[in-house]
Amino acid sequence: MTKMSDRLKIVFMLCLAFVTTGGQHFESKVAQLLQDETEDIKCFVELKDLTCFWEEEEERNNLQYTFTYSYENKNKMACVVSSLSLLASNKTVFFCKLPKTPFFTTLDVQVFRDGRMLYSRSLNAENYLFLDPPRNLTVLSSGKEGQLNVSWLPPLLKYMDDSMIYEVRYAVEGSNMGKVEVIKVSTMLVLLGLQSDTRYKVWVRVKPDGVAYKGYWSAWTEPVLGVTQPSDLDPLIMVLVLFIGLILCLLSMTVILSHHKFLLKKLWPDIPTPEHKFPGLFTVCKGDFKEWMSQNNSSMWGRSVQVYTEELPSPLEVLSEVSLTSHGTSQREERKPVEEDEEKESERSDSGLTDRWREPPQAHWLMEQLRALQENPQSLSQSLLVQSHDTYVTLNQNSQGDGEREVDDVFEETLPLQTLFTTTGTTSLSTSHSDLGSLQQSSGSGRLSSQSSFEYPNQTWPPKGPGYTYMAVADSGVSMDYSPMSSSRITELGRHRMYTNDYKNEIFLHKWPLFGEHNKSGSESCMGPVW
Amino acid sequence: MQTFTGLVSVLLVFLWLGGNLVSPLRPICDLRVLDHFVREARDSEVIMRGCRGGCGAMKSYFVPLTSVDFAVLEHMDVNGQAVEVQTGLSLLDQALSNAMKTVSNSPLANALDNNISNIHSLGQILHSLDLQARSTVLPDDSAPASTQTQEVSSLPELLQVQSSFLRGKVRLLLSAAPACQRQNS
């Protein structure tokens, strides 16, 4: 007895389990057909059993209904009506599941309520298959780039597994754009053309192919994630790229090494220093030229003279005389007391400024100037520093003995030029002004008005340090216009102006290595007022 | 004496050949052939639905039963199924031929003719699968309706029966044919 009861219990539990497993999908199928199917009485086949159901809005008892079916002119058979409450939509459904469903024949189904026929339908059961979703959906990387292997198990239906059609839907994880692939009979598919190293979601559903059996699309499976392989570079291409890269590197290295000096010069130009010309000036005397000069004797002089004689001539700026008497005094007020000596200093001609100088007088004159400076050590320290980058060139018709000749030369741009060396680069601009003031005035007709010659000081100079005296001279050339002197001079000076503009920077930079610190911009700024 | 034995041997050879009316065919296991026939049977139904005039007279036809119970089918042997199918095909062949005589609509007549030739082809297929019933004697119209037959009263019903029969019993038999099972395994 206990054995029997136990067996019954087991059977009951199994039946319950069987029913519940069917019920999971059953309810969802019913819900879906309620929405999609237009017939009053809706039927579908699940696991070879036909189920027909209908919806009832009013409160009814299932016992009120009578369900009958018949086929092939046989007698009507009855079916037990059950009720189901759909939780999702809160609806009540009455259904009947045929115990033995005949396929490939016309079924006549009828529903009666209280003796009256409610619904009637004729259908072939094989046309309304509603399958469960495929099971065991697996998505694996296929080992190739941009591919995924998708596989699943077919529905558990004997005799029907060769009549199935599947739909595979896949999309990038997180994206709503999906693609669909249709595949017949086979339960395996290789997805192609995918992005590499990307996560994909895959769904599958199934339907009868419509030849022997027809039906509804099953529900989609739960999505399964798959990752495509990261793109790997073809090893041959990698090797080739590396090889070519190596060759290019070697070539570039060879080029660089063979021209390293040239490249270095271009990228990191040497700042020319006059150190090699003035041994010990920077190392021993710490830049103190006075001290250095005192240390060195005539050998140094000769060398420096030689330096100057090596200078290539630069265009000569011809200027009129500068009358410095009145303004020279006014300027003195501005000047430092030390500079007073400078005024009295004889100018030294700058061989580098002119290309029309005759060398012998130039050298002779230079020597004289140097001797003069040597007698006055104070001024020397200020005026003879080679590294000073100011060079004022003045015309002094009366300063030289051969003034007459030189006057003519002026017009031909061959007048001897007097140069004043300013103090060191650290001097203020006022110093340069004072130097201007020290311009000797010629007594000739080409005299610069003292006013005009000192227009310079009134103008703002850049604090970089005095520019080229050349420039100063050029400016004073402008003031020349005001003088009522000969127009020919003006025109010539105009020419000079042109020259100053053109030659200025280049010459001083190229021909004056000693004066490498000359401020180019200073000269440019000087040019400003000229124009 | 020698000529006599020679003649006998020749006769024996002929008899042996005569025993096998048709040379053994390669088994046709591809069900797509049957699917093609099924589609053409469905086309006949469609043409029938659209036929206006000359669509055959109201006549009763004896047709096979088409219903399939899968539970029963599992327990049925293949030979039993083969007999059922063969009989049914014969019935359909006869019925369709009778129906075609009353049809004047040319598309419908062509469709029916197509169906008849398909049924003959199915016979060949069954033969290739070694499933053809030995007895090929067709029952005539006057034969009583066996338990395996049913009566229909119109051509549309006949066509529907044909379609169901092909999709159901014939297909299940072909898919269960041992010759094809051996090939698959």
XYZ file of C-alpha atoms in Angstrom:
716
model
C 0.000 0.000 0.000
C 2.718 2.392 0.895
C 4.576 1.389 -2.215
C 1.577 2.155 -4.334
C 1.059 5.515 -2.717
C 4.703 6.311 -3.189
C 4.528 5.399 -6.822
C 1.449 7.493 -7.275
C 3.149 10.393 -5.634
C 6.133 10.048 -7.915
C 3.929 9.879 -10.956
C 1.971 12.875 -9.793
C 5.135 14.848 -9.214
C 6.437 13.919 -12.627
C 3.204 14.938 -14.242
C 3.244 18.181 -12.377
C 6.802 18.799 -13.438
C 5.882 17.986 -16.998
C 2.949 20.327 -16.914
C 4.885 23.153 -15.319
C 7.675 22.923 -17.846
C 5.150 23.142 -20.578
C 3.429 25.918 -18.720
C 6.384 28.267 -18.806
C 6.221 28.600 -22.501
C 2.524 27.927 -22.676
C 1.518 31.105 -20.935
C 3.811 33.238 -23.045
C 2.481 31.633 -26.219
C -1.066 32.238 -25.168
C -0.260 35.841 -24.376
C 1.418 36.363 -27.698
C -1.393 34.807 -29.728
C -3.911 36.860 -27.854
C -2.240 39.888 -29.350
C -1.395 38.583 -32.813
C -4.136 36.147 -33.783
C -7.356 37.572 -35.096
C -9.526 34.453 -34.877
C -12.002 34.205 -32.058
C -10.791 30.800 -31.121
C -7.069 30.592 -31.326
C -5.259 27.320 -31.766
C -1.647 26.249 -31.778
C 0.269 23.044 -31.577
C 2.770 22.642 -28.808
C 4.710 19.378 -28.602
C 2.358 17.527 -30.982
C -0.768 18.502 -29.047
C -3.223 21.027 -30.343
C -4.448 23.629 -27.852
C -7.328 25.910 -28.643
C -8.242 28.818 -26.347
C -10.510 31.802 -26.215
C -10.724 34.873 -24.090
C -13.610 35.712 -21.860
C -14.053 39.092 -20.260
C -16.914 38.291 -17.944
C -16.618 36.132 -14.949
C -17.357 32.636 -16.151
C -16.918 29.143 -14.977
C -15.102 26.732 -17.204
C -17.755 24.127 -16.671
C -20.147 26.194 -18.663
C -18.230 25.440 -21.816
C -18.283 22.380 -24.063
C -15.501 21.787 -26.504
C -15.903 19.278 -29.354
C -13.792 18.316 -32.301
C -14.070 15.881 -35.183
C -12.192 14.856 -38.304
C -12.509 12.529 -41.264
C -16.246 12.138 -40.811
C -15.753 10.534 -37.452
C -17.885 11.143 -34.432
C -17.386 14.237 -32.395
C -15.055 13.974 -29.516
C -15.131 16.091 -26.426
C -12.310 17.886 -24.713
C -12.053 19.154 -21.140
C -12.037 22.935 -20.827
C -9.645 24.558 -18.373
C -9.123 28.132 -17.360
C -5.965 30.165 -17.100
C -5.404 33.583 -15.582
C -2.714 35.594 -17.293
C -0.788 37.548 -14.706
C 0.790 39.932 -17.126
C -2.384 41.210 -18.752
C -4.801 40.239 -15.990
C -7.023 38.335 -18.405
C -8.836 35.011 -18.116
C -8.514 32.445 -20.861
C -10.342 29.138 -21.412
C -8.551 26.479 -23.293
C -8.690 22.864 -24.314
C -5.807 20.593 -25.115
C -6.643 17.740 -27.455
C -5.365 14.444 -26.112
C -4.577 12.865 -29.463
C -4.167 15.393 -32.198
C -4.579 14.115 -35.751
C -2.308 15.769 -38.256
C -2.687 16.170 -42.006
C -6.427 16.164 -41.808
C -9.090 18.782 -41.388
C -10.202 19.253 -37.811
C -13.589 20.743 -36.995
C -13.555 22.466 -33.623
C -16.600 23.848 -31.847
C -17.188 25.587 -28.559
C -20.563 25.606 -26.868
C -21.697 27.573 -23.878
C -24.835 26.611 -22.185
C -25.888 24.629 -25.201
C -25.337 27.422 -27.662
C -22.476 27.339 -30.125
C -20.012 30.050 -29.393
C -17.141 29.455 -31.749
C -16.450 27.141 -34.684
C -13.323 26.587 -36.713
C -11.889 24.128 -39.265
C -8.149 23.807 -39.407
C -5.271 21.476 -40.154
C -3.176 21.001 -37.095
C 0.148 20.807 -38.969
C -0.330 24.421 -40.042
C -0.244 25.940 -36.570
C 2.942 24.794 -34.986
C 4.132 27.058 -32.234
C 7.561 25.836 -31.279
C 9.667 26.521 -28.238
C 12.832 28.575 -28.728
C 15.951 26.629 -29.626
C 17.963 25.342 -26.719
C 21.618 25.516 -25.794
C 22.538 28.521 -27.867
C 26.323 28.762 -27.972
C 28.441 31.568 -29.418
C 32.148 30.959 -29.812
C 34.994 32.735 -31.487
C 35.874 30.937 -34.658
C 39.582 31.653 -34.480
C 39.432 33.956 -37.458
C 39.103 37.685 -37.420
C 35.566 39.066 -37.508
C 33.826 35.698 -37.225
C 31.676 33.980 -34.659
C 30.467 30.385 -34.536
C 26.848 30.133 -33.474
C 25.227 26.781 -32.725
C 22.071 25.557 -31.044
C 19.901 22.482 -30.596
C 16.732 21.945 -32.707
C 13.300 21.575 -31.129
C 12.524 18.187 -29.676
C 10.185 17.058 -32.404
C 10.592 13.861 -34.174
C 9.736 13.793 -37.838
C 9.936 17.575 -38.014
C 13.552 18.462 -37.507
C 14.197 18.627 -41.232
C 11.415 21.111 -41.767
C 12.731 23.912 -39.617
C 13.916 27.363 -40.514
C 15.949 29.463 -38.094
C 16.518 33.143 -37.714
C 19.711 34.378 -36.073
C 19.805 37.942 -34.846
C 23.060 39.554 -33.757
C 24.051 43.025 -32.653
C 26.948 44.772 -30.997
C 26.446 44.811 -27.266
C 24.686 47.972 -26.291
C 23.604 48.786 -29.815
C 20.048 48.558 -31.099
C 21.035 47.961 -34.684
C 20.884 44.244 -35.312
C 21.227 42.044 -38.353
C 19.282 38.922 -39.136
C 20.477 35.779 -40.855
C 18.071 33.082 -42.015
C 19.240 29.521 -42.100
C 17.356 26.383 -43.116
C 17.537 23.056 -41.358
C 21.122 23.455 -40.157
C 21.617 24.300 -36.499
C 24.968 25.959 -36.950
C 25.959 29.276 -38.464
C 29.170 31.245 -38.911
C 28.659 34.984 -38.665
C 30.956 36.864 -41.003
C 31.981 40.447 -41.453
C 31.993 41.329 -37.787
C 34.107 43.920 -36.060
C 37.150 42.517 -34.367
C 37.547 42.566 -30.626
C 33.870 43.415 -30.112
C 31.202 41.911 -27.884
C 28.130 40.696 -29.752
C 24.727 39.581 -28.558
C 23.100 36.723 -30.449
C 19.476 35.532 -30.464
C 17.861 32.625 -32.339
C 14.288 31.657 -33.089
C 12.658 28.878 -35.084
C 9.665 28.302 -37.317
C 8.443 25.474 -39.581
C 9.603 26.000 -43.128
C 6.090 26.078 -44.560
C 6.300 23.120 -46.942
C 5.152 20.203 -44.876
C 4.486 22.146 -41.669
C 3.508 25.709 -41.009
C 3.344 27.774 -37.891
C 4.291 30.837 -35.872
C 7.744 32.155 -35.111
C 8.968 30.977 -31.779
C 10.074 33.399 -29.090
C 13.668 34.631 -29.213
C 16.151 32.817 -27.070
C 17.864 34.591 -24.234
C 20.789 36.598 -25.679
C 24.159 34.986 -25.577
C 27.333 37.063 -25.637
C 30.273 36.350 -27.851
C 33.538 38.208 -28.364
C 35.286 38.386 -31.700
C 38.977 37.925 -31.925
C 41.181 40.999 -31.784
C 42.688 41.850 -35.067
C 46.168 40.616 -35.373
C 48.551 41.837 -37.914
C 49.684 39.463 -40.494
C 53.163 38.379 -39.344
C 54.607 38.809 -42.813
C 53.422 42.381 -42.991
C 54.819 43.015 -39.529
C 58.198 41.676 -40.535
C 58.232 43.717 -43.721
C 57.259 46.896 -41.906
C 59.988 46.357 -39.327
C 62.522 45.632 -41.997
C 61.692 48.744 -43.985
C 61.703 50.801 -40.803
C 65.132 49.493 -39.946
C 66.486 50.326 -43.377
C 65.066 53.831 -43.185
C 66.607 54.329 -39.782
C 69.975 53.205 -41.027
C 69.767 55.508 -44.008
C 68.806 58.482 -41.915
C 71.558 57.703 -39.445
C 74.091 57.514 -42.246
C 72.960 60.826 -43.662
C 73.016 62.483 -40.280
C 76.444 61.157 -39.406
C 77.951 62.123 -42.725
C 76.596 65.640 -42.503
C 76.575 66.006 -38.796
C 78.858 68.944 -38.843
C 76.723 70.797 -41.315
C 73.546 69.984 -39.480
C 75.025 70.946 -36.172
C 76.096 74.236 -37.622
C 72.591 74.864 -38.919
C 70.738 73.843 -35.833
C 73.138 75.060 -33.225
C 75.143 77.822 -34.780
C 78.242 78.902 -33.064
C 78.035 82.205 -31.464
C 81.149 83.892 -32.700
C 83.271 85.201 -29.964
C 86.303 87.291 -30.316
C 87.976 85.248 -27.713
C 90.476 83.709 -30.058
C 91.600 87.095 -31.108
C 91.944 88.354 -27.614
C 93.621 85.628 -25.644
C 93.112 85.938 -21.985
C 90.621 88.736 -22.194
C 87.764 86.687 -20.901
C 89.605 84.082 -18.948
C 92.227 86.119 -17.146
C 90.965 89.638 -17.207
C 87.299 88.697 -16.901
C 86.351 90.895 -19.749
C 88.083 93.928 -18.432
C 89.541 95.363 -21.531
C 91.462 98.014 -19.744
C 93.246 95.507 -17.740
C 93.817 93.346 -20.708
C 95.172 96.186 -22.689
C 97.501 97.061 -19.933
C 98.672 93.538 -19.780
C 99.258 93.232 -23.416
C 101.710 95.353 -25.258
C 102.226 96.411 -28.766
C 101.887 92.926 -30.041
C 98.278 93.156 -29.160
C 97.976 96.436 -30.913
C 99.490 95.122 -33.994
C 97.122 92.300 -33.969
C 94.136 94.450 -33.456
C 95.299 96.734 -36.154
C 95.737 93.812 -38.349
C 92.232 92.822 -37.489
C 90.936 96.021 -38.668
C 92.908 95.940 -41.793
C 91.433 92.567 -42.496
C 88.011 94.045 -42.490
C 86.447 94.293 -45.802
C 85.223 97.629 -46.747
C 81.612 98.461 -46.371
C 79.738 101.186 -48.068
C 80.642 104.544 -46.970
C 78.001 106.746 -45.610
C 78.611 110.263 -46.591
C 77.304 112.816 -44.266
C 77.568 116.468 -43.930
C 79.405 118.121 -41.187
C 77.953 118.258 -37.829
C 78.275 121.404 -35.904
C 78.639 120.237 -32.447
C 79.563 123.371 -30.597
C 76.271 124.326 -29.035
C 74.687 121.003 -28.833
C 77.792 119.418 -27.810
C 77.620 121.386 -24.637
C 73.985 120.641 -24.100
C 74.660 117.073 -24.604
C 77.423 117.176 -22.168
C 74.969 117.915 -19.512
C 73.272 114.712 -20.219
C 76.403 112.781 -20.553
C 78.399 111.195 -17.915
C 81.417 113.143 -16.956
C 83.606 110.442 -18.246
C 82.282 110.842 -21.635
C 83.562 114.324 -21.909
C 86.838 112.840 -22.623
C 85.347 110.919 -25.380
C 84.306 114.012 -27.184
C 87.763 115.059 -27.362
C 88.867 111.764 -28.504
C 89.859 111.539 -31.990
C 87.761 109.306 -33.935
C 88.987 106.201 -35.302
C 88.042 105.307 -38.702
C 86.290 102.074 -39.240
C 87.716 100.271 -42.082
C 84.861 97.915 -42.140
C 82.443 100.608 -42.955
C 83.682 101.648 -46.226
C 84.853 99.921 -49.266
C 86.241 102.937 -50.824
C 88.906 103.747 -48.421
C 92.391 103.729 -49.387
C 94.135 101.379 -47.183
C 97.309 103.204 -46.411
C 95.691 106.343 -45.045
C 93.249 104.231 -43.212
C 95.921 102.288 -41.445
C 97.967 105.346 -40.758
C 95.079 107.180 -39.376
C 94.107 104.258 -37.296
C 97.492 104.079 -35.767
C 97.309 107.696 -34.898
C 93.997 107.245 -33.268
C 95.147 104.349 -31.315
C 98.145 106.203 -30.065
C 95.935 109.038 -29.092
C 93.730 106.767 -27.202
C 96.604 105.136 -25.534
C 97.611 108.454 -24.098
C 94.247 108.687 -22.477
C 93.661 105.423 -20.751
C 90.390 106.486 -19.285
C 88.763 107.132 -22.521
C 90.434 104.122 -23.833
C 88.611 101.877 -21.561
C 85.421 103.240 -22.705
C 86.013 103.836 -26.259
C 88.321 101.207 -27.448
C 86.505 98.154 -26.399
C 86.290 96.159 -29.476
C 83.271 94.398 -28.418
C 81.338 97.584 -28.325
C 78.923 97.512 -31.063
C 78.490 101.113 -31.716
C 80.160 102.681 -34.534
C 79.384 106.223 -35.293
C 80.646 107.459 -38.513
C 80.912 111.088 -39.091
C 82.126 113.168 -41.843
C 84.712 115.631 -40.873
C 85.937 117.662 -43.658
C 88.363 119.573 -41.584
C 89.549 116.816 -39.366
C 91.929 115.443 -41.871
C 94.696 117.158 -43.539
C 93.494 116.275 -46.910
C 90.128 117.713 -46.237
C 89.686 119.264 -49.642
C 90.209 116.063 -51.370
C 88.075 114.392 -48.916
C 85.255 116.735 -49.485
C 85.157 115.623 -53.026
C 85.418 112.140 -51.893
C 82.424 112.677 -49.763
C 80.315 113.248 -52.750
C 81.723 110.201 -54.290
C 81.274 108.451 -51.088
C 84.929 108.320 -50.451
C 85.341 110.849 -47.711
C 87.263 109.573 -44.865
C 85.042 108.662 -42.112
C 85.667 109.230 -38.545
C 84.456 106.731 -36.192
C 83.787 107.085 -32.642
C 83.806 104.145 -30.445
C 81.417 104.286 -27.683
C 81.827 102.765 -24.343
C 80.875 99.206 -23.632
C 77.565 97.787 -24.519
C 76.383 98.347 -21.026
C 76.314 102.036 -21.470
C 73.003 103.637 -21.722
C 71.613 105.195 -24.709
C 72.459 108.543 -23.463
C 76.021 107.602 -23.916
C 75.465 107.060 -27.538
C 73.790 110.339 -27.689
C 76.748 111.910 -26.232
C 78.836 110.274 -28.787
C 76.748 111.794 -31.373
C 77.317 114.998 -29.735
C 80.948 114.476 -30.131
C 80.588 114.522 -33.804
C 82.839 117.058 -35.153
C 81.329 119.647 -37.165
C 82.858 120.550 -40.372
C 83.281 123.987 -41.244
C 82.209 123.329 -44.706
C 79.032 124.059 -46.377
C 77.732 120.639 -45.734
C 77.339 121.442 -42.159
C 74.702 119.758 -40.273
C 72.701 122.029 -38.147
C 73.291 121.341 -34.618
C 69.649 121.088 -34.087
C 69.104 118.551 -36.677
C 72.026 116.505 -35.727
C 70.596 116.068 -32.361
C 67.234 115.028 -33.399
C 68.366 111.650 -32.526
C 68.552 112.175 -28.848
C 65.026 113.345 -28.834
C 63.821 110.219 -30.334
C 63.246 107.126 -28.394
C 65.891 104.609 -28.784
C 65.449 101.014 -27.874
C 67.267 100.174 -24.725
C 69.134 97.351 -26.287
C 72.211 99.319 -26.629
C 73.361 101.701 -29.116
C 73.060 100.666 -32.656
C 75.461 101.338 -35.336
C 76.755 104.744 -35.605
C 76.271 104.170 -39.168
C 72.671 104.265 -38.548
C 72.965 107.353 -36.502
C 74.719 108.916 -39.320
C 72.090 107.863 -41.667
C 69.539 109.540 -39.556
C 71.501 112.614 -39.410
C 71.424 112.340 -43.108
C 67.702 112.949 -42.883
C 68.313 116.095 -41.037
C 70.417 117.018 -43.902
C 67.296 117.739 -45.761
C 66.606 120.657 -43.590
C 69.871 122.290 -44.330
C 69.864 124.573 -47.189
C 72.935 122.947 -48.577
C 73.386 121.423 -51.909
C 70.743 119.081 -53.153
C 73.344 116.884 -54.672
C 74.423 115.897 -51.294
C 70.926 115.130 -50.383
C 70.548 112.882 -53.325
C 73.731 111.188 -52.572
C 72.706 110.736 -49.078
C 69.513 109.444 -50.345
C 71.546 106.896 -52.085
C 73.373 106.306 -48.932
C 70.136 105.811 -47.267
C 69.427 103.127 -49.688
C 72.710 101.595 -49.001
C 72.341 101.794 -45.339
C 69.135 100.048 -45.574
C 70.468 97.376 -47.780
C 73.937 96.810 -46.665
C 73.694 97.623 -43.126
C 72.908 94.449 -41.451
C 74.615 92.104 -43.779
C 77.906 93.810 -43.792
C 78.096 94.248 -40.135
C 77.199 90.759 -39.481
C 79.487 89.255 -42.033
C 82.407 91.606 -42.048
C 82.527 92.323 -38.427
C 82.979 89.093 -36.652
C 84.603 90.938 -33.876
C 81.525 92.919 -33.442
C 79.286 89.993 -33.469
C 77.440 91.351 -30.578
C 76.312 94.240 -32.595
C 72.718 94.558 -32.261
C 71.033 94.114 -35.542
C 67.749 95.134 -34.255
C 69.287 98.246 -32.915
C 70.332 99.151 -36.336
C 66.939 98.403 -37.692
C 65.376 100.552 -35.137
C 67.708 103.226 -36.146
C 66.414 102.935 -39.617
C 62.948 103.616 -38.511
C 63.115 107.270 -38.140
C 64.980 107.588 -41.335
C 62.097 106.569 -43.400
C 21.907 -30.893 -78.236
C 24.303 -28.048 -77.941
C 21.871 -25.641 -79.569
C 19.160 -26.758 -77.212
C 21.233 -26.055 -74.104
C 22.208 -22.775 -75.595
C 18.628 -21.806 -76.127
C 17.710 -22.916 -72.614
C 20.472 -20.859 -71.126
C 19.374 -17.862 -73.150
C 15.819 -18.365 -71.987
C 16.924 -18.595 -68.408
C 18.770 -15.372 -68.778
C 15.697 -13.707 -70.195
C 13.525 -15.052 -67.402
C 15.893 -13.802 -64.810
C 15.909 -10.426 -66.418
C 12.153 -10.537 -66.674
C 11.943 -11.167 -62.976
C 13.447 -7.827 -62.365
C 11.281 -5.600 -64.439
C 13.217 -2.528 -63.630
C 16.871 -2.346 -62.816
C 17.510 -1.356 -59.200
C 17.497 2.407 -58.784
C 19.647 4.458 -56.546
C 17.628 5.370 -53.471
C 16.224 8.853 -53.687
C 16.385 10.117 -50.177
C 16.305 13.843 -50.803
C 13.014 15.094 -49.489
C 13.227 18.215 -51.574
C 11.803 16.213 -54.442
C 8.730 15.481 -52.380
C 8.606 19.097 -51.243
C 8.451 20.074 -54.875
C 5.486 17.785 -55.403
C 3.835 19.196 -52.309
C 4.184 22.729 -53.638
C 2.678 21.736 -56.946
C -0.256 20.098 -55.191
C -0.765 23.349 -53.300
C -0.642 25.270 -56.563
C -3.507 23.116 -57.828
C -5.545 24.103 -54.789
C -4.854 27.764 -55.473
C -5.847 27.400 -59.112
C -8.948 25.579 -58.037
C -9.909 28.424 -55.700
C -9.549 30.880 -58.558
C -11.254 28.761 -61.159
C -14.360 30.213 -62.742
C -16.133 27.807 -65.010
C -15.191 24.418 -66.304
C -13.849 23.471 -62.947
C -15.142 19.918 -62.889
C -18.431 18.346 -62.023
C -19.621 17.429 -58.593
C -18.557 13.876 -58.239
C -17.632 11.583 -55.421
C -14.132 10.247 -55.244
C -12.593 7.649 -53.070
C -9.498 8.989 -51.502
C -7.130 7.698 -48.820
C -7.206 8.728 -45.241
C -4.638 11.329 -44.478
C -4.655 11.685 -40.721
C -1.477 10.881 -38.887
C -1.251 10.061 -35.243
C 2.371 10.339 -34.221
C 1.898 8.112 -31.275
C 0.509 5.417 -33.462
C 3.078 6.062 -36.130
C 5.938 5.287 -33.820
C 4.676 1.842 -33.264
C 3.882 1.176 -36.898
C 6.482 -0.590 -39.011
C 7.757 0.801 -42.251
C 6.248 -1.830 -44.435
C 2.816 -1.176 -43.070
C 3.312 2.441 -43.818
C 4.569 1.623 -47.274
C 1.445 -0.352 -48.054
C -0.727 2.444 -46.832
C 1.141 4.989 -48.906
C 1.171 2.908 -52.023
C -2.534 2.272 -51.779
C -3.269 5.855 -51.171
C -1.192 6.982 -54.107
C -3.041 4.622 -56.336
C -6.363 5.961 -55.143
C -5.313 9.506 -55.714
C -4.040 8.722 -59.142
C -7.355 7.225 -60.085
C -9.387 10.029 -58.596
C -7.393 12.723 -60.248
C -7.593 11.042 -63.602
C -11.376 10.818 -63.237
C -11.595 14.437 -62.222
C -9.508 15.624 -65.115
C -12.005 14.217 -67.527
C -14.623 16.674 -66.282
C -12.329 19.729 -66.218
C -12.325 22.045 -69.167
C -10.398 24.887 -67.581
C -6.952 24.545 -69.090
C -4.804 25.830 -66.190
C -6.616 23.534 -63.845
C -6.335 20.663 -66.253
C -2.625 21.242 -66.609
C -2.209 21.375 -62.872
C -4.084 18.152 -62.438
C -1.987 16.533 -65.092
C 1.095 17.673 -63.276
C -0.156 16.158 -60.064
C -0.790 12.845 -61.714
C 2.711 12.656 -63.108
C 4.074 13.564 -59.686
C 2.252 10.660 -58.145
C 3.801 8.358 -60.691
C 7.208 9.738 -59.839
C 6.538 9.082 -56.183
C 5.891 5.476 -57.055
C 9.313 5.338 -58.623
C 10.856 6.896 -55.579
C 9.230 4.357 -53.326
C 10.507 1.661 -55.597
C 14.003 3.066 -55.338
C 13.679 2.883 -51.603
C 12.530 -0.664 -51.846
C 9.216 0.253 -50.348
C 6.921 -0.491 -53.205
C 4.216 -2.897 -52.357
C 4.314 -6.034 -54.314
C 0.694 -5.986 -55.218
C 0.071 -3.178 -57.603
C -3.460 -4.070 -58.363
C -5.532 -0.953 -58.199
C -8.981 -1.217 -56.816
C -11.644 -0.065 -59.285
C -14.298 2.467 -58.593
C -16.859 -0.018 -57.610
C -14.701 -1.527 -54.912
C -16.102 -0.958 -51.443
C -14.504 1.708 -49.370
C -11.961 0.151 -47.094
C -11.162 1.444 -43.701
C -8.293 3.223 -45.234
C -10.385 5.306 -47.595
C -12.798 8.114 -47.359
C -15.211 9.699 -49.751
C -15.109 13.248 -50.935
C -17.743 14.911 -53.058
C -15.874 17.666 -54.863
C -12.654 18.411 -56.619
C -11.438 21.016 -54.114
C -11.763 18.460 -51.351
C -9.923 15.938 -53.466
C -7.067 18.344 -53.974
C -6.956 19.100 -50.301
C -6.747 15.408 -49.525
C -3.956 15.007 -52.046
C -2.019 17.810 -50.433
C -2.477 16.447 -46.929
C -1.552 12.947 -47.983
C 1.676 14.006 -49.588
C 2.711 16.216 -46.716
C 1.816 13.677 -44.108
C 1.987 9.995 -44.755
C 4.157 10.000 -47.830
C 6.692 12.326 -46.308
C 6.881 10.481 -43.042
C 7.433 7.258 -44.882
C 10.210 8.673 -47.008
C 11.928 10.210 -44.002
C 11.694 6.902 -42.198
C 12.810 4.762 -45.119
C 15.466 2.308 -44.019
C 17.462 2.803 -47.192
C 17.837 6.475 -46.344
C 18.546 5.741 -42.719
C 21.453 3.570 -43.753
C 22.792 6.390 -45.898
C 22.529 8.948 -43.124
C 24.079 6.837 -40.424
